[in-house]
Each structure stands twice: as structure tokens, then as C-alpha cells.
Amino acid sequence: MCNYVSQNTFSEQVSTWKMKGFDIADMLVFLQNVGAVHFFCNYEESRGNYLVDADGNRMLDLYTQISSIPIGYNHPALLKVLSKPHNLSTFVNRPALGILPPENFPERLMETLVSVAPRGMSRVQTMACGSCSNENAFKSMFIWYKNKERGHNQPSQEEINSCMLNQGPGCPDLSILSFMGSFHGRTMGCLATTHSKSIHKLDVPSFDWPIAPFPKLRYPLEEFVRENSQEEARCLEEVEDLIVKWRQKGKTVAGIVTEPIQSEGGDNHASPDFFKKLRNIARKHGCAFHVDEVQTGCGPTGKFWAHEHWGLDDPADIVSFSKKMLTGGYFHKDEFMPYRIFNTWMGDPSKNIFLTEVLNVIKTERLLEEVSRSGKALLQGLYELQAQYPHLLSAARGVGTFCAINARDDATRDRLILKVRNKGIILGGCGEKSIRFRPALVFKEYHVHLFLNIFNDVLAEHK
Amino acid sequence: MCNYVSQNTFSEQVSTWKMKGFDIADMLVFLQNVGAVHFFCNYEESRGNYLVDADGNRMLDLYTQISSIPIGYNHPALLKVLSKPHNLSTFVNRPALGILPPENFPERLMETLVSVAPRGMSRVQTMACGSCSNENAFKSMFIWYKNKERGHNQPSQEEINSCMLNQGPGCPDLSILSFMGSFHGRTMGCLATTHSKSIHKLDVPSFDWPIAPFPKLRYPLEEFVRENSQEEARCLEEVEDLIVKWRQKGKTVAGIVTEPIQSEGGDNHASPDFFKKLRNIARKHGCAFHVDEVQTGCGPTGKFWAHEHWGLDDPADIVSFSKKMLTGGYFHKDEFMPYRIFNTWMGDPSKNIFLTEVLNVIKTERLLEEVSRSGKALLQGLYELQAQYPHLLSAARGVGTFCAINARDDATRDRLILKVRNKGIILGGCGEKSIRFRPALVFKEYHVHLFLNIFNDVLAEHK
């Protein structure tokens, strides 16, 4: 009954399509939604900061697969992994890590994730992607909160019975506080904390969880310290109000989740002071504090984790990651020990092998310093361009190469991105009208100038 | 601030641990929750149906990483993939598939997923794991339902605004009907449809969605046709009652999700007739019909998809997969076109390369026939053992090698699994007191007899 097409039939189908003049894009239209596809790529020919498309065009990539390529395309260190025979079985035999880990897995974790654990965290749980990392981090916070409330981890019979029916007290009415403008993923738990675009959320049932305003700061931050600090105080006050209100509603806030820089939502920054105070509010109200570093983690801000810029006295409780880290997962404090966090794969050790090399390259090539240097040049260049084209650009901002600038409006933003692409530069958008810069960590100062020159040309020509 | 341990420091740390006499398991205890770890494995030395542990013990594997190894360990066809230079860039450069697919991606989809699409489905969306597949399939059903209700896909301004706050009408109070005993994953949307063990659900907020009883059949099915058919009728009646009740509550059922065989929940079967009627109920009430083949898909029942055994007149709307398929994802009818289903990775093309080889091996080695043959021998052997040890075993059941048998109680089940493991056989449990058999598709009749002999010895010795 299943239409198990034989090799011949398949080749015939493709030949027929090709004879009819269909190209690869046409084929994909038959199989999938292609509304979001920009173009097809030749990953074999891509190198370093340059992505090559299916027609052989070589483009300087400042978007890097939505910020998920850490050290550029086809880095020799990564290719070498596949030439070592003892690595191959890890690719071919994907284990159920939670029950039957490979014998070298603890050492592999030490070499990779544990070696870059944020301060205060020595434990880590791997997951297959960013959404699963956040979903399971949320579950850890709920379980932690309930055990804290109980004073032990032995549920009552009523809890055991009711949870099987999705009902309280076993499935409690707890909540996660998130911020307007945030993005934490698109699975249903994550989506209840995502508020960047309506198109992500429309038509999907959600939870009645509190949503605080995220500071709307004026840039450059150092010129608007007083105004920004008032705006941050307003948002923090609202956070506390919401925690109290939701507790009164019977939907107590078990955890607060935030990005260090709201990335999908438009590269919205807040000050270290804001985050320190937010961390204190979480502690004061007994909520866990979860920093989502899926997009900011692994170096693009010039520190390995963006939240290292804050100088927290009391570390976060949970830090989740994915994208440039190649594997998803989250670090956590001891008391968030995930005794009941489990799934079949729990990550993918083949990604950890690549991560070993990525971390090694970051260290030996001093890429965090490189990022700081390139980032400084990039931000300086953006400042100059917005001064030169104030009718087109504003609000240049960033830390490391994790930069953004606003266009006049969304139509202008989209046109600028397209024009720049036609000149061999790949950029991405975020928020309402921002352009975001997400180059790989191997993006050097001369790439910055290459980009700035082309961007300048496009801006000069732009009507 | 991040404790970026230098290579030296790391080696010193490991040396210190080794000097202190810690073994690898001790190390992992420091880093992760290891409560569920059975033992550490040497995947390099594992071959075919045999898993080798870190001490060099070679074990016949009837559990295969929770049913996720399709053609055995280190299959030469899979190893060969990594020796072909043109494949390497796919492993090293993971694309954001939704926006920048590799040029060969449409052909790769045709060769793999589309070539095994269930009848009535030519479209497929890849995802990274089973939970993400089901989460996004649920979202597709909600979006489909709302568009059907609206008569178009243009949301109102009120819907757009309210969804950003997790509120209706933008986030509607729709539901998914699932069955008691089901397992559809552990992320929060999936978890609201999972009802196999309380430990999965406890302390995690959930949705008030309807849960129908799944038939509790008597085995062997062919001996209890009348009783079983009455039990199935009772459950179907309850399904319709719940659909009506939840509509009246204002939480209309947008979709029904079911496994073809409830796997984690205890290998609970229902007849083709039950599923055909369930499909009709879904259509009658305007609900989507989602078959979750994450554990049953890719051949273990002797057909490529377990639901092919039903002979549905009207195909399912959505069929999700993962595990043996190596990549997650779901097939869907045209009207479930996922225009708003998106994430960074949307799967992993390196898994599709392996899947090409897996499907080729299944075909050339006629593994579905092999599964039917081995499955028949396995089930026959289980019937004989339960006749011989009626105080220990009952309810042998299965399709293909996807078999199970009940032990007297959970303690007996756990002891039997442990004793068998000490004799070199890996089995898994499921449900309250079942042993489940999940060998790879290369499990042959002589492996069945090897297993049955050892199982017989253990049963004979069991007090």
C-alpha cells in the first residue's frame, strides 16, 4: 500500500520532471512548503565565510544559516573528523544516550560542554535542538518548583492519578514568565513564551502565562543611560507585579526565561544592571532564572556566553544552547538535576565530536578576540553609515559581531537585504524593521570592510 | 567568567579522577543524571544484531536503542556513506533547511521519504526528532482546523493581537484527542497527549484535552474476536462522546492522534476495524486524523508502516515518524501544507543520506519479508513459552517482530530482563509488566531461536 517507488521508477520520475523542464525548485514545490526558501546552495563548494549557491555564485555570509555555523563552511578541522576511522561508528550508530551511552561519552562531555560551562554550572543535559532544550529546561524548572513546594520529591497518590488526566494537582497550574518580543522556540511549551511575531503563534492553543514588557531602549546605549535606566526600571516593576498577580490567580511563576539579547524579536538589548536586577527578582520570589543562549551562545558577542557580560553575583539556574553549539542542551545548577528528563536520543554524540573541534579552533585561533575586533569595526562602520544615511538607517547596536541596525521601515529593510544579496552579501532580518548581522566566528576585520563597502554602495544607490 | 578549561587542565582533571580510581560511570555521575543508564557501550565493536558493552561483552540486541536502529550496528552500507568525499560536506555544514536547502535536497527527499510515503500522501516535512515531529503535526492540525472554520487563512486583527498574549481568539481553545496508555513524546504539547506513565507527566502544566480509553483486548486476538469487538465498540462510543462533550465545553477537538500499537504504554493492540471506525469518526466530526508511527514505522511490523495493515479507505491526514527513519518528520495531505511550520534546522540532511542506504538495504535484502518470517517464529516461540510457563508469562502478541509478552508482575518482568541480560540478550520493558521485542530489521530466524533458547533457560531456572 505504501508507494515504495523502486530505484528505476524513481529515476524515471526525476527524468520525466527534468524532461518537462522542471528545475530543482519546482520539484521541491511538489514535496514541501517552499515559501521561505531563499535559494539552493552548493555546500560542497562553500568555504569559510563564503556560501556558494547552486548557480556557483559565491557570497559573503553574514547570516550563517540563522546564526548556526560556528567556524565557517567546510572548516578543515571538521572535515578531518570524518577521515578518522575511530569516529565513524559514532555517526553510523546513534545511541539512546540516556540508557546506553558510548564509553567515551563522559570524557567527550568534559572536553566539550563541561569545558565551556557557564560559571556556577557543572552539569549539562544534551538535547537534539533548541526547542527541545527549552522545553526540557522548562520541565526541569516546574519539577524543581514542585519539589521545593513539597519539601521532597514524593508525589501523593492524588497527584499521580490526576496527572494522567492532564489535571491538577498532578499537572499544576504553574507558569513561566517571558518577555514581549522574546523567541524561545516553536513547540507548544516554548511557543507560550515566544512573542516575537504573531505568525508563529496564531491558531495554536497556549497557556495563560505572564508576559512582561522588555525594555525598549534608545541607542547608542551609552548616550541614553538615564532614559534607558528609567525604562528598565519600569519593566522590572512590571515583572514583579506580574509575578504577584499570577500567584494570586493561582498560576504561580515557577521560572523566568530571557534571552541576553532578544534576537528574533529585533535585537533588543538591555543593560547588565537590568539582568542583575531581574536575577534578584527571580530569587526574591522563588522563581528559577533561565537564560536562553540558543542564538547568543558560543562566542558571537566576544565572550563565550553573552550573559558573561552581565557579571552576575548569583549565577543563572539554567542556561540553554543550540545552533553554533551544534548540539542542543542546557546547563543547570545541581538542584535542577533532571531525574525525569528523558527521550530516545537525548542529543547526538556525532555533534559532540564536531563540537570538540569547534572549541579547539575557537581557542587555538583566539576567535573570541577576533570577534571582539571584527565586532568593533562592524559597529563603528554601522555608526558611520547611519550618520551618512540618517533617512535610511538608525539604532546601530551590538556586542561583538552580534550587531543590528534598523531600516526606515520593513519594506526598506527587505529591499536593502535583497539588493545587498544581489551584490554577493547574505544578511538576515529580525523584528519589525531590523537587519541582523550573524557572521561566523571566523569573520575577520577585512570581511567587515568588504561588507561595509558593498552596503555603502547599495545605500548610496537606494532611492 | 566561563570556566573554559584548557586542554591541559582538562587532561589533568581526568588524570586526577583516574588516579582517584573513578571509572567512566563515576565521571558521568558528576556531569549528568545517570539514573536510567543501563551500561556503557563500545559502538565501534558492535555489529549487526550484536551490541558490545564497554567490557567487551557481546549481546544479542532485541531492544536496539529503544527501537531506533533500523539495519543493525555498523552496517557496511552506512559506513560506506562516510567514505564518499562528496557526502562529507553534508555532515560538516548543517543547513537551515527551510531557507537554504542543499541543491540535491529535493532529489534526496524523493529517493528517501517520498519513496516510502504512505498512500494518499506525497508531501513531507522533516524535523529533528519524534517530539518535534508530533508538536509540529499538532500545530498543522490546529492551523488547518482554524482555516477551515474561517473559510480562508486571513486572520482578523483581533486574532493577531490576542495571540501575542497567548489569549483567544488568536490562541484558540482547541484540543487534540488522545488515548489513555498512549505515548507521543515529552515536550509540552506532546506530553498533553501522552498517558503511559505518571512519571512522564507529574509536575508539568498541561492542557485540558480529552482522553479516550484505548481498547483493553484479550490475546491472542483471533480467539477473542467477539469480546474484543465489544470492547472496541465501547471505546469508540466514548471517543464520540468526548468529541461532543469537548465541543460543548468550547474546546473543540481539532485532531485525533493514535499509535497503531501503543508502544511505551504496553504494546496494546487494536483491530484494523477499530482504526477504520476511528478514522470515520474523525471525518464525521471534522477532526484531523494523525497516526503516530514514530515507533512502529520503518518496517518492524512486516509492512513499511504499521497502519498499512488496516486497509483504510480514506488515508490518514498526518503520519509522523522518527527513530528507525533516522530523521524525524511527518507526511501529510495537501490541505495540511505547513506554511507556518518552521525552525532553524528543520531536520538534518546528513540523516537523509543514511536513510537512502537504509531504504536501499531494506529493499535489496528484502527485509520486510525477513521481518515477517522472523516475527512469525518469534510469536510462535512466545506462544509456546507462555503455554509452558503459564505462571510467569501471558498475552504474547505482535505483528512482525514488533512483539510483546506480559510477565506475572512488574518485579518479575524486571528480574527476567536482568537475568536474560546476564546471559547476553538485551530486552526492554513497556507498560506495567510487559516485555517488548524491538530487534533491528536484520534480525533473522536463527537469532529468534538463539533468543528463545536462552529465554527458555532463564524461565526454567526462575523461582
PDB file of C-alpha atoms in Angstrom, chain B residues 352-447:
ATOM      1  CA  ASN B 352      18.704  11.562   4.932  1.00  0.00           C
ATOM      2  CA  ILE B 353      21.939  10.284   3.366  1.00  0.00           C
ATOM      3  CA  PHE B 354      21.937   7.359   5.787  1.00  0.00           C
ATOM      4  CA  LEU B 355      18.231   6.850   5.200  1.00  0.00           C
ATOM      5  CA  THR B 356      18.876   6.432   1.463  1.00  0.00           C
ATOM      6  CA  GLU B 357      21.138   3.487   2.291  1.00  0.00           C
ATOM      7  CA  VAL B 358      18.745   2.054   4.877  1.00  0.00           C
ATOM      8  CA  LEU B 359      15.873   2.025   2.389  1.00  0.00           C
ATOM      9  CA  ASN B 360      18.104   0.500  -0.243  1.00  0.00           C
ATOM     10  CA  VAL B 361      19.173  -2.293   2.137  1.00  0.00           C
ATOM     11  CA  ILE B 362      15.553  -2.920   3.165  1.00  0.00           C
ATOM     12  CA  LYS B 363      14.671  -3.360  -0.480  1.00  0.00           C
ATOM     13  CA  THR B 364      17.647  -5.317  -1.795  1.00  0.00           C
ATOM     14  CA  GLU B 365      17.819  -7.631   1.214  1.00  0.00           C
ATOM     15  CA  ARG B 366      14.008  -7.980   1.255  1.00  0.00           C
ATOM     16  CA  LEU B 367      13.978  -7.141   4.932  1.00  0.00           C
ATOM     17  CA  LEU B 368      10.212  -6.693   5.225  1.00  0.00           C
ATOM     18  CA  GLU B 369       9.832 -10.356   4.233  1.00  0.00           C
ATOM     19  CA  GLU B 370      12.597 -11.230   6.673  1.00  0.00           C
ATOM     20  CA  VAL B 371      10.749  -9.399   9.444  1.00  0.00           C
ATOM     21  CA  SER B 372       7.527 -11.264   8.673  1.00  0.00           C
ATOM     22  CA  ARG B 373       9.369 -14.586   8.751  1.00  0.00           C
ATOM     23  CA  SER B 374      11.320 -13.867  11.954  1.00  0.00           C
ATOM     24  CA  GLY B 375       8.244 -12.330  13.542  1.00  0.00           C
ATOM     25  CA  LYS B 376       6.206 -15.452  12.894  1.00  0.00           C
ATOM     26  CA  ALA B 377       8.895 -17.619  14.507  1.00  0.00           C
ATOM     27  CA  LEU B 378       9.200 -15.224  17.446  1.00  0.00           C
ATOM     28  CA  LEU B 379       5.473 -15.086  18.140  1.00  0.00           C
ATOM     29  CA  GLN B 380       5.167 -18.871  17.764  1.00  0.00           C
ATOM     30  CA  GLY B 381       8.026 -19.300  20.243  1.00  0.00           C
ATOM     31  CA  LEU B 382       6.403 -16.891  22.703  1.00  0.00           C
ATOM     32  CA  TYR B 383       3.111 -18.797  22.452  1.00  0.00           C
ATOM     33  CA  GLU B 384       4.958 -21.998  23.301  1.00  0.00           C
ATOM     34  CA  LEU B 385       6.782 -20.422  26.243  1.00  0.00           C
ATOM     35  CA  GLN B 386       3.621 -18.966  27.741  1.00  0.00           C
ATOM     36  CA  ALA B 387       1.970 -22.391  27.428  1.00  0.00           C
ATOM     37  CA  GLN B 388       4.993 -23.922  29.179  1.00  0.00           C
ATOM     38  CA  TYR B 389       5.281 -21.221  31.896  1.00  0.00           C
ATOM     39  CA  PRO B 390       1.705 -20.006  32.427  1.00  0.00           C
ATOM     40  CA  HIS B 391       2.560 -18.852  35.977  1.00  0.00           C
ATOM     41  CA  LEU B 392       5.167 -16.449  34.518  1.00  0.00           C
ATOM     42  CA  LEU B 393       4.020 -15.392  31.053  1.00  0.00           C
ATOM     43  CA  SER B 394       0.820 -14.465  29.267  1.00  0.00           C
ATOM     44  CA  ALA B 395      -0.683 -12.436  26.445  1.00  0.00           C
ATOM     45  CA  ALA B 396       2.012 -12.986  23.800  1.00  0.00           C
ATOM     46  CA  ARG B 397       1.145 -10.670  20.926  1.00  0.00           C
ATOM     47  CA  GLY B 398       2.687  -8.968  17.954  1.00  0.00           C
ATOM     48  CA  VAL B 399       2.846  -8.133  14.286  1.00  0.00           C
ATOM     49  CA  GLY B 400       6.129  -8.858  12.502  1.00  0.00           C
ATOM     50  CA  THR B 401       8.912  -8.731  15.069  1.00  0.00           C
ATOM     51  CA  PHE B 402       7.045  -5.957  16.913  1.00  0.00           C
ATOM     52  CA  CYS B 403       6.083  -8.404  19.673  1.00  0.00           C
ATOM     53  CA  ALA B 404       5.486  -8.359  23.413  1.00  0.00           C
ATOM     54  CA  ILE B 405       4.569 -10.679  26.235  1.00  0.00           C
ATOM     55  CA  ASN B 406       3.351  -9.998  29.767  1.00  0.00           C
ATOM     56  CA  ALA B 407       5.175 -11.125  32.873  1.00  0.00           C
ATOM     57  CA  ARG B 408       3.285 -12.018  36.061  1.00  0.00           C
ATOM     58  CA  ASP B 409       4.019  -8.605  37.533  1.00  0.00           C
ATOM     59  CA  ASP B 410       6.476  -5.746  37.141  1.00  0.00           C
ATOM     60  CA  ALA B 411       9.018  -7.200  39.587  1.00  0.00           C
ATOM     61  CA  THR B 412       9.075 -10.492  37.650  1.00  0.00           C
ATOM     62  CA  ARG B 413       9.373  -8.591  34.372  1.00  0.00           C
ATOM     63  CA  ASP B 414      12.332  -6.578  35.637  1.00  0.00           C
ATOM     64  CA  ARG B 415      14.060  -9.684  37.044  1.00  0.00           C
ATOM     65  CA  LEU B 416      13.571 -11.620  33.805  1.00  0.00           C
ATOM     66  CA  ILE B 417      15.023  -8.776  31.739  1.00  0.00           C
ATOM     67  CA  LEU B 418      18.048  -8.619  34.049  1.00  0.00           C
ATOM     68  CA  LYS B 419      18.613 -12.381  34.033  1.00  0.00           C
ATOM     69  CA  VAL B 420      18.359 -12.541  30.274  1.00  0.00           C
ATOM     70  CA  ARG B 421      20.818  -9.654  30.025  1.00  0.00           C
ATOM     71  CA  ASN B 422      23.296 -11.571  32.128  1.00  0.00           C
ATOM     72  CA  LYS B 423      23.067 -14.287  29.507  1.00  0.00           C
ATOM     73  CA  GLY B 424      23.806 -11.892  26.681  1.00  0.00           C
ATOM     74  CA  ILE B 425      20.374 -10.752  25.492  1.00  0.00           C
ATOM     75  CA  ILE B 426      19.095  -7.172  25.615  1.00  0.00           C
ATOM     76  CA  LEU B 427      15.355  -6.711  26.056  1.00  0.00           C
ATOM     77  CA  GLY B 428      13.219  -3.741  27.044  1.00  0.00           C
ATOM     78  CA  GLY B 429      10.108  -3.335  29.146  1.00  0.00           C
ATOM     79  CA  CYS B 430       6.957  -1.368  28.416  1.00  0.00           C
ATOM     80  CA  GLY B 431       3.653  -0.704  30.142  1.00  0.00           C
ATOM     81  CA  GLU B 432       3.106  -2.135  33.603  1.00  0.00           C
ATOM     82  CA  LYS B 433       4.530  -5.616  33.194  1.00  0.00           C
ATOM     83  CA  SER B 434       5.276  -6.235  29.523  1.00  0.00           C
ATOM     84  CA  ILE B 435       8.492  -7.220  27.832  1.00  0.00           C
ATOM     85  CA  ARG B 436       8.763  -5.707  24.369  1.00  0.00           C
ATOM     86  CA  PHE B 437      10.771  -7.057  21.466  1.00  0.00           C
ATOM     87  CA  ARG B 438      12.270  -4.435  19.162  1.00  0.00           C
ATOM     88  CA  PRO B 439      15.046  -6.075  17.151  1.00  0.00           C
ATOM     89  CA  ALA B 440      16.513  -4.477  14.038  1.00  0.00           C
ATOM     90  CA  LEU B 441      15.096  -5.410  10.635  1.00  0.00           C
ATOM     91  CA  VAL B 442      18.106  -7.703  10.075  1.00  0.00           C
ATOM     92  CA  PHE B 443      17.018  -9.975  12.935  1.00  0.00           C
ATOM     93  CA  LYS B 444      16.754 -13.418  11.334  1.00  0.00           C
ATOM     94  CA  GLU B 445      15.068 -16.661  12.238  1.00  0.00           C
ATOM     95  CA  TYR B 446      18.232 -18.128  13.761  1.00  0.00           C
ATOM     96  CA  HIS B 447      18.501 -15.095  16.041  1.00  0.00           C
TER      97      HIS B 447
END
